[in-house]
Short mmCIF file of C-alpha atoms and ligand atoms in Angstrom, two decimals:
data_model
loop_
_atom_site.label_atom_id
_atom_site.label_comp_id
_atom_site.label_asym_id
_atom_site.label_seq_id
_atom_site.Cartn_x
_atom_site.Cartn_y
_atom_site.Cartn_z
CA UNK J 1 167.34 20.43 36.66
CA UNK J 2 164.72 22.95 35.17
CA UNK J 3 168.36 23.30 34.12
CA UNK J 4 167.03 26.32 31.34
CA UNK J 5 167.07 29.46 32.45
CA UNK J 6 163.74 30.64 32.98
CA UNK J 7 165.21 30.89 36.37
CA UNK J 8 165.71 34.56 35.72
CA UNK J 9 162.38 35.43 34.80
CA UNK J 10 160.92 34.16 37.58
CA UNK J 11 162.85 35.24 40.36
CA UNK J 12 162.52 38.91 38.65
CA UNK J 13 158.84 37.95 39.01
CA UNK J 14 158.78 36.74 42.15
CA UNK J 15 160.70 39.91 43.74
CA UNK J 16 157.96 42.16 42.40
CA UNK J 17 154.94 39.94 42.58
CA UNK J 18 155.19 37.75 45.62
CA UNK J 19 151.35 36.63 45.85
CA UNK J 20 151.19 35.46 41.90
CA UNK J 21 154.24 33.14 42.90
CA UNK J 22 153.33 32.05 46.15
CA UNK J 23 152.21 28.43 46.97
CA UNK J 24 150.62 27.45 50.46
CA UNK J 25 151.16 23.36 49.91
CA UNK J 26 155.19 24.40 50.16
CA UNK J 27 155.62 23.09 53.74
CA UNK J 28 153.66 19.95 52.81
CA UNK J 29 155.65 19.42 49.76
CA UNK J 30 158.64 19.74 51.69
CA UNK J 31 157.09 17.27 54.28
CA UNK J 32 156.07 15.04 52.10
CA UNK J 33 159.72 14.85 50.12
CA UNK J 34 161.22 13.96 53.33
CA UNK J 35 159.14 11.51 54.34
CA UNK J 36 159.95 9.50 51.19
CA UNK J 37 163.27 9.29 52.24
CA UNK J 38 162.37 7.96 55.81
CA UNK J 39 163.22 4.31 56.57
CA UNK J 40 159.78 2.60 56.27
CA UNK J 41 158.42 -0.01 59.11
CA UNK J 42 160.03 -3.63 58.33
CA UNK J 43 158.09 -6.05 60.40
CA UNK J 44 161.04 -9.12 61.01
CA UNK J 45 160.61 -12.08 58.71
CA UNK J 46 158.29 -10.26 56.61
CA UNK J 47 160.07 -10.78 53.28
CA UNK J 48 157.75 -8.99 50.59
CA UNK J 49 157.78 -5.93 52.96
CA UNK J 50 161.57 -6.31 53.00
CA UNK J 51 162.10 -6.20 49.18
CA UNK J 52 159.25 -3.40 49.11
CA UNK J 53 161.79 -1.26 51.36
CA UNK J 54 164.49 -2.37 49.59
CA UNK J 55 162.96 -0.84 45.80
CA UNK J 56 162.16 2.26 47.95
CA UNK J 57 165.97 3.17 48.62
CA UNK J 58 165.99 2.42 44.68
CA UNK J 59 163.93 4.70 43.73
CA UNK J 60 165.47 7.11 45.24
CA UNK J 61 168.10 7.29 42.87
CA UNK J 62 168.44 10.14 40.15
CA UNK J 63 167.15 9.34 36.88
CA UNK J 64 167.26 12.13 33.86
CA UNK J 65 164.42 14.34 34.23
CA UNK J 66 163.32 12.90 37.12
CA UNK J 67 160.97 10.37 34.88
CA UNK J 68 161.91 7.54 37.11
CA UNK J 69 161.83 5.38 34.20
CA UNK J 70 162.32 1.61 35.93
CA UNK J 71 159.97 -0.97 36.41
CA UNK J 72 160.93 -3.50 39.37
CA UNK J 73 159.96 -7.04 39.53
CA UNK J 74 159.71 -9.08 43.00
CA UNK J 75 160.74 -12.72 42.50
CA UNK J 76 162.02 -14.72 45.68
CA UNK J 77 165.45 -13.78 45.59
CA UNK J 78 165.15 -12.07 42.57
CA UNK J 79 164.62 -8.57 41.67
CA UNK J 80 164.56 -7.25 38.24
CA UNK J 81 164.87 -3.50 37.15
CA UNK J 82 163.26 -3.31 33.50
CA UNK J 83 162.69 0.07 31.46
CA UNK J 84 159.63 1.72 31.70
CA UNK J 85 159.30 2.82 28.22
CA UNK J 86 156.80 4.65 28.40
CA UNK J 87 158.81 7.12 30.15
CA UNK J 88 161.38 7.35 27.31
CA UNK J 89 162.46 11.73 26.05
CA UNK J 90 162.84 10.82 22.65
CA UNK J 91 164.15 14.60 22.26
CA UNK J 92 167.12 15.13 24.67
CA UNK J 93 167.69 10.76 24.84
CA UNK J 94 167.01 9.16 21.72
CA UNK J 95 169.46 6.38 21.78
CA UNK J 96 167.83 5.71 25.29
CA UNK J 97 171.14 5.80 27.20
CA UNK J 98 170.07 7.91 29.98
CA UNK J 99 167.16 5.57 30.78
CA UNK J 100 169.68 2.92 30.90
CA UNK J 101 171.84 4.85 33.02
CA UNK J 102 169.35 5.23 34.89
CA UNK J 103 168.46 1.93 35.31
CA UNK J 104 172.10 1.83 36.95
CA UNK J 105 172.07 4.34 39.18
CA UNK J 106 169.01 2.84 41.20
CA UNK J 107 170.64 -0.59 40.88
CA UNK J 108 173.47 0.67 42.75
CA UNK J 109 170.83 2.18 45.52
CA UNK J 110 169.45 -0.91 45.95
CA UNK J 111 173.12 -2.89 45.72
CA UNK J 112 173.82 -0.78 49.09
CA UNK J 113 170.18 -1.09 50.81
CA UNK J 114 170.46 -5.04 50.57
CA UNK J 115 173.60 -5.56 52.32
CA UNK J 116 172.22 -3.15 54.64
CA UNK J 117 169.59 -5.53 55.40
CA UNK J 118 172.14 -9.01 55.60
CA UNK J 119 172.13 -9.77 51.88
CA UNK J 120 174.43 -10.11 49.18
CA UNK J 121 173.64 -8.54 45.65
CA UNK J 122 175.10 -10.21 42.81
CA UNK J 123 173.99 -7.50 39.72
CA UNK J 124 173.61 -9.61 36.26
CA UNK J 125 172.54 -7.40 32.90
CA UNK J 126 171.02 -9.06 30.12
CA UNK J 127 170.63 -7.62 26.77
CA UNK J 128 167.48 -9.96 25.64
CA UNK J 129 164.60 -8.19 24.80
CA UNK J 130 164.52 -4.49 25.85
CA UNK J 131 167.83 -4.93 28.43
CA UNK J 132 166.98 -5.31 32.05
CA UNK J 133 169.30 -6.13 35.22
CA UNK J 134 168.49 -8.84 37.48
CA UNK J 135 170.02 -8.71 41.03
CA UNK J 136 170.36 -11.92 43.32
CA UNK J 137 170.10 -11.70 46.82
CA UNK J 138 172.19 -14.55 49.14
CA UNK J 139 171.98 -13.88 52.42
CA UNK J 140 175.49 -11.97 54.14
CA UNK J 141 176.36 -10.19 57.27
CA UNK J 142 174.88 -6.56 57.44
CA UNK J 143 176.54 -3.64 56.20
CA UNK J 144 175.72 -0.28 56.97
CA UNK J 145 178.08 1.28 54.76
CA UNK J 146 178.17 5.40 54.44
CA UNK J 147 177.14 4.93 50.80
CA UNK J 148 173.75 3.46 52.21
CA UNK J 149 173.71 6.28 54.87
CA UNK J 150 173.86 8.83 52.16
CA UNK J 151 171.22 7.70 50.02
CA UNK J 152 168.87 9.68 51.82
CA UNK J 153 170.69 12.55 51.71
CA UNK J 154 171.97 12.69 47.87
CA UNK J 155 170.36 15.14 45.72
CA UNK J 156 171.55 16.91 42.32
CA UNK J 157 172.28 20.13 43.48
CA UNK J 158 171.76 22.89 41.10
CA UNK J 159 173.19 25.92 42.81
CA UNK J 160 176.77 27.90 43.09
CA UNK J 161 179.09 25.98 45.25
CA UNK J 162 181.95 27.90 47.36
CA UNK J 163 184.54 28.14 44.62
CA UNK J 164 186.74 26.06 47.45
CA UNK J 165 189.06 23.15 45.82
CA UNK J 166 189.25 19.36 47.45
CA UNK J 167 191.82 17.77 49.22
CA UNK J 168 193.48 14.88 47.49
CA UNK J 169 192.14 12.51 49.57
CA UNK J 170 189.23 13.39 48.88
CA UNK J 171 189.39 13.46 45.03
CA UNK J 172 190.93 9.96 45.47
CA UNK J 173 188.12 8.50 47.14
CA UNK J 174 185.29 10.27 44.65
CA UNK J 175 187.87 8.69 41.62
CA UNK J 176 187.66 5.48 43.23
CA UNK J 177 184.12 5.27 43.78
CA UNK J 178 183.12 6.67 40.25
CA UNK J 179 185.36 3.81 38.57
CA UNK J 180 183.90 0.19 37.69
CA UNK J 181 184.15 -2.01 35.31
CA UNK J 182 184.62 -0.62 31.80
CA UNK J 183 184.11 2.52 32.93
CA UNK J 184 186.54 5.02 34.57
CA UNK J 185 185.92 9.05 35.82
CA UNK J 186 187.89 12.01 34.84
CA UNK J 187 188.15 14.54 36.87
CA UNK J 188 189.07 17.61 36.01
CA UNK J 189 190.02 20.73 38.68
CA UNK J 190 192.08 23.02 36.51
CA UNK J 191 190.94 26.23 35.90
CA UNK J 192 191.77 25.76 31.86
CA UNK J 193 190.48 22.17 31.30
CA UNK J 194 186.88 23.04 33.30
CA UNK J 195 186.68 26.14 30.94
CA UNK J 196 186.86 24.02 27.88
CA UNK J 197 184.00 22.14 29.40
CA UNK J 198 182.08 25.16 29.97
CA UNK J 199 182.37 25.97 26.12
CA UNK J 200 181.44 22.77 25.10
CA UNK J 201 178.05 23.31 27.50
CA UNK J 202 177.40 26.17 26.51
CA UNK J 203 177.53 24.93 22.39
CA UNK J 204 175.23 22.02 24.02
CA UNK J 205 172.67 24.20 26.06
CA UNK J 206 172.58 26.82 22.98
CA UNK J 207 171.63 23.84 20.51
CA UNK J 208 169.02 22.49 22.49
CA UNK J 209 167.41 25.94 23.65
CA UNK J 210 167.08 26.89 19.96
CA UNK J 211 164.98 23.31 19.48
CA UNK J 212 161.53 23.48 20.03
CA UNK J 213 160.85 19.71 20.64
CA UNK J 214 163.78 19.84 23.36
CA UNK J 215 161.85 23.21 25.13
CA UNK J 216 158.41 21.39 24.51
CA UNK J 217 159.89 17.81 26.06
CA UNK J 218 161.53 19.67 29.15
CA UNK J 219 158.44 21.59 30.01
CA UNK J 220 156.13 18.52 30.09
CA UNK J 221 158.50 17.29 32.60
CA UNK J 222 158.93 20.82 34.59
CA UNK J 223 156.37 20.37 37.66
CA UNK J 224 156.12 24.55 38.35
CA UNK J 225 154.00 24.56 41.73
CA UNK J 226 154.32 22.28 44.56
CA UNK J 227 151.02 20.39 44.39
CA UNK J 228 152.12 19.74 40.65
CA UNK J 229 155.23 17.87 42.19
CA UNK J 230 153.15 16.31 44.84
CA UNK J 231 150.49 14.87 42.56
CA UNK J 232 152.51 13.81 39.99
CA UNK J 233 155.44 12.65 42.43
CA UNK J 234 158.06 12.61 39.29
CA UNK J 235 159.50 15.30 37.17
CA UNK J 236 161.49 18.47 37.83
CA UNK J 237 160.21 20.52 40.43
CA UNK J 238 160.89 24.03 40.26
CA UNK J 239 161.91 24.49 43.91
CA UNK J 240 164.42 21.88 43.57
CA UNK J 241 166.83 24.25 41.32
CA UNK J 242 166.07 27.53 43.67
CA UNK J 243 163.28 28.66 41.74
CA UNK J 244 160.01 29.82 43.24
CA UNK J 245 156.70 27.57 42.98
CA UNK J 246 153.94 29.41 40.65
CA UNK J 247 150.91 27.65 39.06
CA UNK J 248 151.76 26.33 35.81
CA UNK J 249 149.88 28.34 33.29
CA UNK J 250 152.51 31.28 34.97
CA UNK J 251 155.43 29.03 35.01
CA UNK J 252 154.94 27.92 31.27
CA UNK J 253 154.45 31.59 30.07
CA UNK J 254 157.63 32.66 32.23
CA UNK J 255 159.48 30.34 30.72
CA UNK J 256 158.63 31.10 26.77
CA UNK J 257 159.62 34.79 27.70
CA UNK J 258 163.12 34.16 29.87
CA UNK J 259 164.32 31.10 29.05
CA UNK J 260 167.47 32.00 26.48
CA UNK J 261 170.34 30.69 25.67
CA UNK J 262 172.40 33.91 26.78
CA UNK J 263 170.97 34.09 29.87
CA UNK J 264 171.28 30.12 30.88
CA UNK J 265 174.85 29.93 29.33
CA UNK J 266 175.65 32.83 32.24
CA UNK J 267 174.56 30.55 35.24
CA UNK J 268 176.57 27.75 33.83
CA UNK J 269 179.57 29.60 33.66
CA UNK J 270 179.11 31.02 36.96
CA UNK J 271 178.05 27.76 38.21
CA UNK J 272 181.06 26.30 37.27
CA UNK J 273 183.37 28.36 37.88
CA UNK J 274 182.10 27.90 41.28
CA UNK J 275 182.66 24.48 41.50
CA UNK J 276 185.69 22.24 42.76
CA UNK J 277 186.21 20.28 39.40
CA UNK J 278 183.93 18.61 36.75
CA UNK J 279 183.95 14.71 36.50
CA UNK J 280 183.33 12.99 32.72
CA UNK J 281 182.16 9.23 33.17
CA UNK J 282 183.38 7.32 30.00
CA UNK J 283 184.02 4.09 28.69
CA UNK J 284 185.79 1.97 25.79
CA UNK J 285 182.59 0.00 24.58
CA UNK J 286 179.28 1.92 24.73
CA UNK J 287 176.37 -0.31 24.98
CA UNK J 288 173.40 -0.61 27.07
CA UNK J 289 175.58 -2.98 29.75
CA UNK J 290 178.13 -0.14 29.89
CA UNK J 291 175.25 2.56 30.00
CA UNK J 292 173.96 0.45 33.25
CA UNK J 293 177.59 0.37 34.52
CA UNK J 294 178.38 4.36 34.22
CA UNK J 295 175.09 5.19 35.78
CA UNK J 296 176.71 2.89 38.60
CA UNK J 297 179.38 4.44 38.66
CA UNK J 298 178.44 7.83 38.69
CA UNK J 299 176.04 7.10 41.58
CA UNK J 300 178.92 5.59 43.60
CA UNK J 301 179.81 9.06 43.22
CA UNK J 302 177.77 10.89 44.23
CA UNK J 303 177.09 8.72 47.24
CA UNK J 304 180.84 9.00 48.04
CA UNK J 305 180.73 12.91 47.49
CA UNK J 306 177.48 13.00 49.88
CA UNK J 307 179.08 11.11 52.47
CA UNK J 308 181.86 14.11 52.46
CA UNK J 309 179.31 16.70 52.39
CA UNK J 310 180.41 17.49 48.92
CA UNK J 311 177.23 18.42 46.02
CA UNK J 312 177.12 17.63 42.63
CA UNK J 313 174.89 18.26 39.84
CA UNK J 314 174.76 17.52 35.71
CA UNK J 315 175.90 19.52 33.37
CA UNK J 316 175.20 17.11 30.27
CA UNK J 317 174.51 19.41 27.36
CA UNK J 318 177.82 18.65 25.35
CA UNK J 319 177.46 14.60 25.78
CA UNK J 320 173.18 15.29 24.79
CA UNK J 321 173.87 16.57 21.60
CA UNK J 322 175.46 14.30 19.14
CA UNK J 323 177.05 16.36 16.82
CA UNK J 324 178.81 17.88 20.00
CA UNK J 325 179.97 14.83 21.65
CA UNK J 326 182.78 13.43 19.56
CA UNK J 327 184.16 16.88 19.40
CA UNK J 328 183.95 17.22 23.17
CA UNK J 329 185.40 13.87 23.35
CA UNK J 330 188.09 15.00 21.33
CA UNK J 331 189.13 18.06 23.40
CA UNK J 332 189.13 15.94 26.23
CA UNK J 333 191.50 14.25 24.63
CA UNK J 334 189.23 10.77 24.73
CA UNK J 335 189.72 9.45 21.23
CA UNK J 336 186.87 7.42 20.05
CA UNK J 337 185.87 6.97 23.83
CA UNK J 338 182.03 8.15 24.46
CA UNK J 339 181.72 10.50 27.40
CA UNK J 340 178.57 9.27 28.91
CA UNK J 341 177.80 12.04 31.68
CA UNK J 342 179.08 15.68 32.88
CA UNK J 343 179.34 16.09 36.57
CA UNK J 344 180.34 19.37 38.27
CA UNK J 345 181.26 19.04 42.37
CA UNK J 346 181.80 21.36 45.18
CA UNK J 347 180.55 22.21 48.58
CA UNK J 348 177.82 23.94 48.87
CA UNK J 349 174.53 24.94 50.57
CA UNK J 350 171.41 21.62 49.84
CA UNK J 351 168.36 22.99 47.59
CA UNK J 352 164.59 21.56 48.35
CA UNK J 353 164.23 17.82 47.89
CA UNK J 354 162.66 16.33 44.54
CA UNK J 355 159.33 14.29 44.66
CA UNK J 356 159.24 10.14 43.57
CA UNK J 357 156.45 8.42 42.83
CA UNK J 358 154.95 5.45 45.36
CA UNK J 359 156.78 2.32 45.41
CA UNK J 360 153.28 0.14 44.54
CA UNK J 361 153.43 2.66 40.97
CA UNK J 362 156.67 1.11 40.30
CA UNK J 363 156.10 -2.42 40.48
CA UNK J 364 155.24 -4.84 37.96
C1 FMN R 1 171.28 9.98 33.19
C2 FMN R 1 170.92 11.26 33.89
C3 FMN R 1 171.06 12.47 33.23
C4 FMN R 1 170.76 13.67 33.89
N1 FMN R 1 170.99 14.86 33.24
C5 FMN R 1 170.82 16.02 33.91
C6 FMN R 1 171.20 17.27 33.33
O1 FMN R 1 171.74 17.31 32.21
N2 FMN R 1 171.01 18.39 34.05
C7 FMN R 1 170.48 18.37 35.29
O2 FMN R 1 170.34 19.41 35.91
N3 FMN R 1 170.11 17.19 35.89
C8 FMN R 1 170.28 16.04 35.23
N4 FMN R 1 169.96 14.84 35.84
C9 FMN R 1 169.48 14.85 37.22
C10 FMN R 1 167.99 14.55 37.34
O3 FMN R 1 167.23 15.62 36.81
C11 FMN R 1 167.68 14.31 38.82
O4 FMN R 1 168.28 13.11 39.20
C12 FMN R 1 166.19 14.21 39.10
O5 FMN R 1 165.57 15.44 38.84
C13 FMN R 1 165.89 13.81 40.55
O6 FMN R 1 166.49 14.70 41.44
P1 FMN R 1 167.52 14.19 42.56
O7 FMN R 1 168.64 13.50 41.85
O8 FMN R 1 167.96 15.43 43.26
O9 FMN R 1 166.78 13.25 43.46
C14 FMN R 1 170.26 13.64 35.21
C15 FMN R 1 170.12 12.41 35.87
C16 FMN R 1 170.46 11.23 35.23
C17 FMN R 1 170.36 9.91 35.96
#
């Protein structure tokens, strides 16, 4: 993300001040984010390292603002993803259904990692308490499926894509894999339907921009200079949406002045008119199992897409704001359905890796 704007501003101020924007832990960052998504050393019949490497490949998943807002817990055969609450954004996520999509989208990680490593997941939510998932393990024949191979390799990429369309096949395959149970993908690749998106993200993105709690929220999870994104190992790192590094008193300044509405709602439309389609995840019911299910979904998706070297990145403004939503919903022509996430896909060059924080940090 640092999905605003500001993007402007600072590349103007990078081009004429290179040595107030430059970072010298860049290469390390770098290092480091691709280390993270190294296999680890599994020593055979050592279980608790087993399900240690198995909550890495979860983490790895995307989760909305990069708060990486799970807490896993290591029981025998057990593993149970829980919200971290204390990572909640009241602002953009109030009803907390991006945590809980969330939640899915590293539950369908680790779905893949285990039968990589001979065992069978069966994924149970229950809605006691706060909501958590619970995943079984039974012990199968190994699977090293391309959705695990691409886990590594998926990130939301925020730049222009080639403007090229998909095959069929290929949109097939991405439909399949972003449909589950309850929930279903739309994709849309006409010109005229994906510019009705764009005005209903650009109506989102000009809301929130002109909220102060949404700008304040976003920046406290903006990580402007690589050893920002090292140290805290969670957030939005600046380099991962093309932007230069730059210490953060800069970054937070550049982004009061440049970050506008106008000027954001122009890489949007460029961005997707750049793209091969846009995908809406939605469902009948909308409750926290179905939240859980569409972030499944959509990171079936976006494992499928990686696995064809196609990118994909959010575009969630319209389904954000909920004034917004039903009247996107209904110029989708979804009824009473809730779009739960925005997706646009393409091919396109990768952008710098985002940071995640140690496995140890996330376990209870
Ligand atoms: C539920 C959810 C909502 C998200 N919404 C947005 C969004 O609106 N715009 C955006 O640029 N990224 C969005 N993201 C992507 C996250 O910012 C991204 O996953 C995170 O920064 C980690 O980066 P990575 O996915 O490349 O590893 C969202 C992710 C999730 C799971």
């Amino acid at each position: 993300m640092i999905r605003r704007n500001f993007v402007l501003g600072a590349a103007a101020l990078a081009a004429t001040a290179p040595s107030l924007v430059a970072c010298s832990s860049s290469a390390s960052q770098e290092e480091i984010a691709r280390n993270l998504r190294r296999p680890g050393d599994v020593n055979a019949g050592d279980r608790a390292q087993l399900l240690r490497e198995l909550v890495r490949y979860a983490t790895l998943a995307p989760s909305s603002h990069n708060t990486q807002c799970w807490k896993f817990g290591l029981q025998g055969s057990l593993i149970t993803i829980a919200a971290d609450l204390s990572r909640r954004c009241p602002v953009v996520d109030p009803d907390d259904h991006h945590l809980f999509v969330s939640l899915g989208c590293a539950t369908e990680n680790l779905v893949h990692a285990v039968l990589a490593n001979g065992l069978q997941a069966s994924v149970n939510f229950d809605a006691t308490g706060a909501g958590a998932v619970s995943v079984s393990l039974d012990t199968t024949k190994a699977i090293i499926s391309p959705m695990f191979q691409a886990i590594a390799e998926r990130q939301c990429t925020r730049g222009d894509y080639d403007g090229q369309t998909l095959s069929m096949d290929e949109l097939r395959l991405l439909e399949k894999a972003g449909s589950g149970n309850g929930v279903r993908v739309v994709l849309l690749t006409e010109r005229s339907a994906m510019e009705k998106v764009l005005e209903y993200v650009v109506s989102g993105n000009t809301a929130q921009l002109n909220d102060p709690a949404f700008v304040e929220e976003l920046k406290a999870w903006i990580r402007f200079s690589h050893d920002e994104a090292v140290n805290a190992g969670d957030g939005l790192f600046s380099g991962a949406t093309g932007n230069p590094a730059m210490p953060r008193w800069l970054g937070s300044r550049m982004m009061d002045l440049f970050l506008t509405p106008k000027s954001e709602n122009e890489r949007y439309a460029k961005q997707i008119r750049s793209s091969a389609g846009i995908a809406v995840f939605v469902s009948d019911v909308s409750d926290k199992a179905h939240w859980v299910e569409a972030g499944r979904c959509y990171e079936r998706f976006a494992l499928q897409a990686t696995a064809l070297g196609i990118r994909n990145a959010f575009l969630n403004q319209a389904v954000e704001v909920a004034s917004i939503r039903p009247q996107f919903a209904a110029a989708l022509g979804l009824g009473t359905r809730r779009p739960h996430l925005v997706v646009r896909f393409g091919r396109g060059p990768t952008l710098p890796w985002s940071m995640r924080r140690p496995v140890q940090s996330v376990l209870v």
